[in-house]
């Protein structure tokens, strides 16, 4: 039966060039996402609460991990455990024990554990495929601080070359510049409403002085649609959005509602397609030459 299905798909592609082109594009994208990457950090930033930063960070982490496996590390530097809630498939966080293991915080036993790749993977294996450095929602432990993030980024990149960092809202929190000054790619997130383009413009002005490269070279923008609506189309790109910065609109998806865990198979096909396109856009220049 499997052979007949394969033959049927082959015939369909031969009869319709569009299907052949689509299959080729999907194969090329999968090869791109599976290619070996230079170590790098992707900072996910945005204004205010509830804009979808943790959701976008979790979606990108899941997309990368499907192709890069456990070499992907998601890092939560914000309050509230939003990234843990979106990715974790078991209770408990990894933040306190790993930071203690790195000598950044005191361990409960008053001594530093032996930190190695195996130990770290055991502590960080909270998600289905990726590694997660995050406190669980409700934990009293403070999030990763500015000074701690530098050590985390330098030390953990040895074992987890691709890092997706969920940041707090753009405020005076010193961890935000600590993340952005080390970022290789930046994803700006705002709600897909009347204020979304204005919010993105404010984000660009806020973060541009902190980046090592011009935002037009390393930036991707995402507008997150919160509610369904008949006949609703993607928000047009206003003149304030630089044409050279790719802008994606994440469609309304019931699987993204609330703050619970995201499961890749539960996402709508359109959602998966857009997330994979964003991931491909981000990694295109991060492959080893």
XYZ file of C-alpha atoms in Angstrom:
289
model
C 0.000 0.000 0.000
C 2.859 2.365 0.812
C 4.391 1.744 -2.625
C 1.098 2.593 -4.348
C 0.824 5.841 -2.387
C 4.368 6.790 -3.336
C 3.613 6.073 -6.990
C 0.450 8.170 -6.743
C 2.350 11.111 -5.288
C 5.009 10.817 -7.974
C 2.382 10.838 -10.724
C 0.576 13.803 -9.166
C 3.774 15.816 -9.040
C 4.570 14.922 -12.633
C 1.116 16.053 -13.777
C 1.154 19.299 -11.790
C 4.423 21.305 -11.973
C 3.277 23.373 -9.022
C 3.340 20.313 -6.767
C 6.810 19.462 -8.036
C 8.035 22.994 -7.303
C 6.441 22.909 -3.838
C 8.046 19.568 -3.008
C 11.420 20.866 -4.185
C 11.079 24.034 -2.077
C 10.143 22.009 1.011
C 13.113 19.706 0.496
C 15.500 22.631 0.090
C 14.140 24.269 3.229
C 14.547 21.066 5.217
C 18.144 20.781 4.010
C 18.781 24.395 5.001
C 17.355 23.925 8.496
C 19.318 20.704 8.966
C 22.657 22.187 7.890
C 25.383 22.652 10.429
C 25.240 26.145 11.905
C 27.750 28.495 13.431
C 27.148 28.974 17.166
C 24.754 31.862 17.539
C 22.000 33.444 19.597
C 18.569 34.563 18.415
C 17.017 37.236 20.630
C 13.213 37.458 20.637
C 12.138 40.935 21.735
C 9.003 43.033 21.839
C 7.105 45.735 23.706
C 4.901 45.190 26.735
C 3.246 42.028 28.006
C 1.053 39.721 25.978
C 2.541 40.500 22.575
C 3.528 36.890 21.895
C 7.272 36.877 22.568
C 7.277 33.594 24.468
C 4.970 32.012 21.898
C 7.211 32.995 18.985
C 10.345 31.942 20.884
C 8.783 28.548 21.638
C 7.631 28.052 18.042
C 11.059 28.865 16.642
C 12.727 26.616 19.204
C 10.440 23.747 18.193
C 11.080 24.321 14.485
C 14.856 24.420 14.941
C 14.868 21.398 17.248
C 13.000 19.305 14.695
C 16.022 19.681 12.425
C 18.926 20.398 14.811
C 17.857 18.168 17.721
C 19.208 18.701 21.224
C 21.766 21.222 19.992
C 19.071 23.889 20.408
C 18.772 25.657 23.766
C 15.870 27.931 24.715
C 16.770 30.481 27.401
C 14.170 32.444 29.377
C 15.467 35.749 30.747
C 12.034 37.120 31.684
C 9.756 36.850 34.689
C 6.750 34.540 34.890
C 8.037 31.333 33.314
C 6.327 31.963 29.973
C 8.831 30.031 27.882
C 8.785 27.089 30.294
C 4.977 27.019 30.109
C 5.107 26.946 26.313
C 7.789 24.258 25.927
C 8.089 22.065 29.010
C 6.561 18.598 28.999
C 7.452 17.833 32.620
C 7.218 19.896 35.817
C 10.083 21.695 37.475
C 12.551 24.164 36.098
C 16.237 24.016 35.278
C 17.337 27.562 36.040
C 18.492 27.421 39.648
C 20.304 24.092 39.476
C 22.142 24.932 36.244
C 23.180 28.404 37.386
C 24.412 26.852 40.634
C 26.305 24.263 38.615
C 27.960 27.040 36.639
C 29.012 28.694 39.889
C 26.709 31.673 39.397
C 24.387 30.886 42.306
C 24.752 28.882 45.477
C 23.567 25.306 45.226
C 21.228 23.896 47.866
C 23.989 21.667 49.196
C 26.434 24.524 49.340
C 28.778 22.981 46.805
C 29.199 23.193 43.077
C 28.139 20.121 41.057
C 30.353 18.750 38.316
C 29.098 20.405 35.135
C 29.425 18.443 31.923
C 27.461 17.806 28.776
C 25.633 14.762 30.147
C 24.742 16.498 33.404
C 23.533 19.594 31.605
C 21.357 17.600 29.208
C 19.741 15.827 32.147
C 18.895 19.151 33.779
C 17.838 20.982 30.611
C 15.801 18.194 28.984
C 12.426 19.749 29.728
C 11.037 19.986 26.189
C 10.282 17.288 23.641
C 13.469 17.792 21.625
C 15.174 21.061 22.578
C 16.934 21.931 25.805
C 15.330 24.581 28.039
C 17.001 26.865 30.585
C 14.046 28.363 32.426
C 12.297 28.605 35.745
C 8.863 27.017 36.045
C 5.876 29.358 36.432
C 5.474 30.281 40.087
C 9.116 29.667 40.999
C 10.570 32.253 43.347
C 13.975 32.091 41.679
C 14.935 35.305 39.890
C 15.406 35.013 36.108
C 18.796 35.039 34.421
C 20.477 38.346 35.203
C 22.634 40.492 32.946
C 25.963 39.310 34.397
C 24.793 35.696 34.497
C 23.709 35.742 30.873
C 27.229 36.458 29.658
C 28.562 33.348 31.411
C 25.593 31.273 30.231
C 26.072 32.365 26.620
C 29.810 31.706 26.644
C 29.749 28.404 28.520
C 26.664 26.684 27.118
C 27.388 27.549 23.488
C 30.045 24.840 23.652
C 27.330 22.177 23.812
C 24.272 23.998 22.483
C 25.358 26.076 19.484
C 21.922 27.472 18.630
C 20.240 29.491 21.379
C 16.796 31.119 21.269
C 16.487 33.747 23.997
C 13.122 34.985 25.235
C 13.641 38.465 26.699
C 11.556 40.630 29.022
C 9.567 43.493 27.542
C 11.783 46.297 26.271
C 12.395 48.172 29.500
C 15.361 49.310 31.542
C 16.022 45.721 32.663
C 19.789 45.364 32.103
C 19.407 41.802 30.830
C 17.831 43.124 27.603
C 20.992 44.946 26.435
C 23.075 42.022 27.709
C 21.162 39.718 25.358
C 20.985 42.098 22.405
C 24.682 42.989 22.399
C 25.459 39.266 21.984
C 22.664 38.472 19.526
C 23.418 37.164 16.042
C 19.801 37.425 14.915
C 16.886 39.438 16.325
C 13.170 38.669 16.064
C 10.858 41.615 16.808
C 7.354 40.603 17.913
C 4.206 42.726 18.121
C 0.449 42.150 17.980
C -1.224 42.232 14.589
C -3.497 45.170 15.324
C -3.629 48.873 14.559
C -0.742 49.552 16.954
C 1.462 46.711 15.768
C 3.459 48.591 13.103
C 3.983 51.507 15.489
C 5.187 49.099 18.172
C 7.666 47.564 15.759
C 8.964 51.001 14.826
C 9.515 51.776 18.508
C 11.328 48.447 18.972
C 13.636 49.148 16.065
C 14.608 52.541 17.457
C 15.156 51.064 20.918
C 17.353 48.136 19.967
C 19.319 49.367 16.940
C 22.084 51.105 18.974
C 22.707 47.875 20.905
C 23.285 45.560 17.965
C 26.620 44.483 16.542
C 25.272 44.661 12.988
C 22.604 46.792 11.316
C 19.099 45.549 12.066
C 18.284 45.314 8.359
C 20.909 42.541 8.107
C 19.952 40.469 11.138
C 16.341 41.377 11.924
C 13.035 39.594 11.312
C 9.647 41.026 12.306
C 6.568 39.063 13.377
C 2.993 40.271 13.809
C 0.910 37.867 15.939
C -2.813 37.681 15.198
C -4.791 37.208 18.388
C -8.376 36.775 17.234
C -10.066 35.168 14.239
C -12.143 37.236 11.881
C -13.939 36.624 8.594
C -12.153 38.221 5.699
C -9.227 39.401 7.830
C -6.045 39.682 5.819
C -2.453 40.338 6.780
C -1.823 43.884 7.911
C -0.326 45.900 5.047
C 3.232 46.994 5.485
C 3.227 50.687 6.410
C 5.870 53.118 5.165
C 7.532 53.070 8.609
C 8.538 49.415 8.149
C 11.815 49.155 6.229
C 11.251 47.032 3.149
C 14.544 45.199 3.711
C 13.363 43.717 7.036
C 11.297 40.570 6.460
C 7.886 40.781 8.125
C 5.782 37.681 8.820
C 2.192 37.536 10.049
C 1.463 34.613 12.364
C -2.197 33.708 11.740
C -4.774 33.083 14.411
C -4.446 29.496 15.598
C -6.555 28.003 18.421
C -3.528 25.894 19.407
C -1.706 29.099 20.389
C -4.416 30.384 22.712
C -3.729 30.617 26.409
C -0.310 30.108 27.895
C -0.102 26.331 27.859
C 2.360 24.011 26.193
C 2.646 24.068 22.416
C 2.684 20.806 20.494
C 3.932 20.938 16.915
C 1.384 18.377 15.567
C -1.478 20.443 17.053
C -0.549 23.584 15.105
C -2.503 24.510 12.002
C -0.672 23.806 8.710
C -0.489 27.552 7.954
C 1.131 28.187 11.324
C 3.754 25.482 10.807
C 4.494 26.772 7.308
C 5.060 30.365 8.460
C 7.205 29.304 11.430
C 9.381 27.131 9.192
C 9.756 30.018 6.746
C 10.817 32.306 9.605
C 13.305 29.714 10.829
C 14.743 29.324 7.338
C 15.011 33.099 6.967
C 16.926 33.312 10.238
C 19.408 30.499 9.598
C 20.128 31.258 5.942
C 23.247 33.215 6.870
C 24.169 31.171 9.945
C 25.481 28.095 8.156
C 29.153 27.244 8.252
C 30.971 28.370 5.137
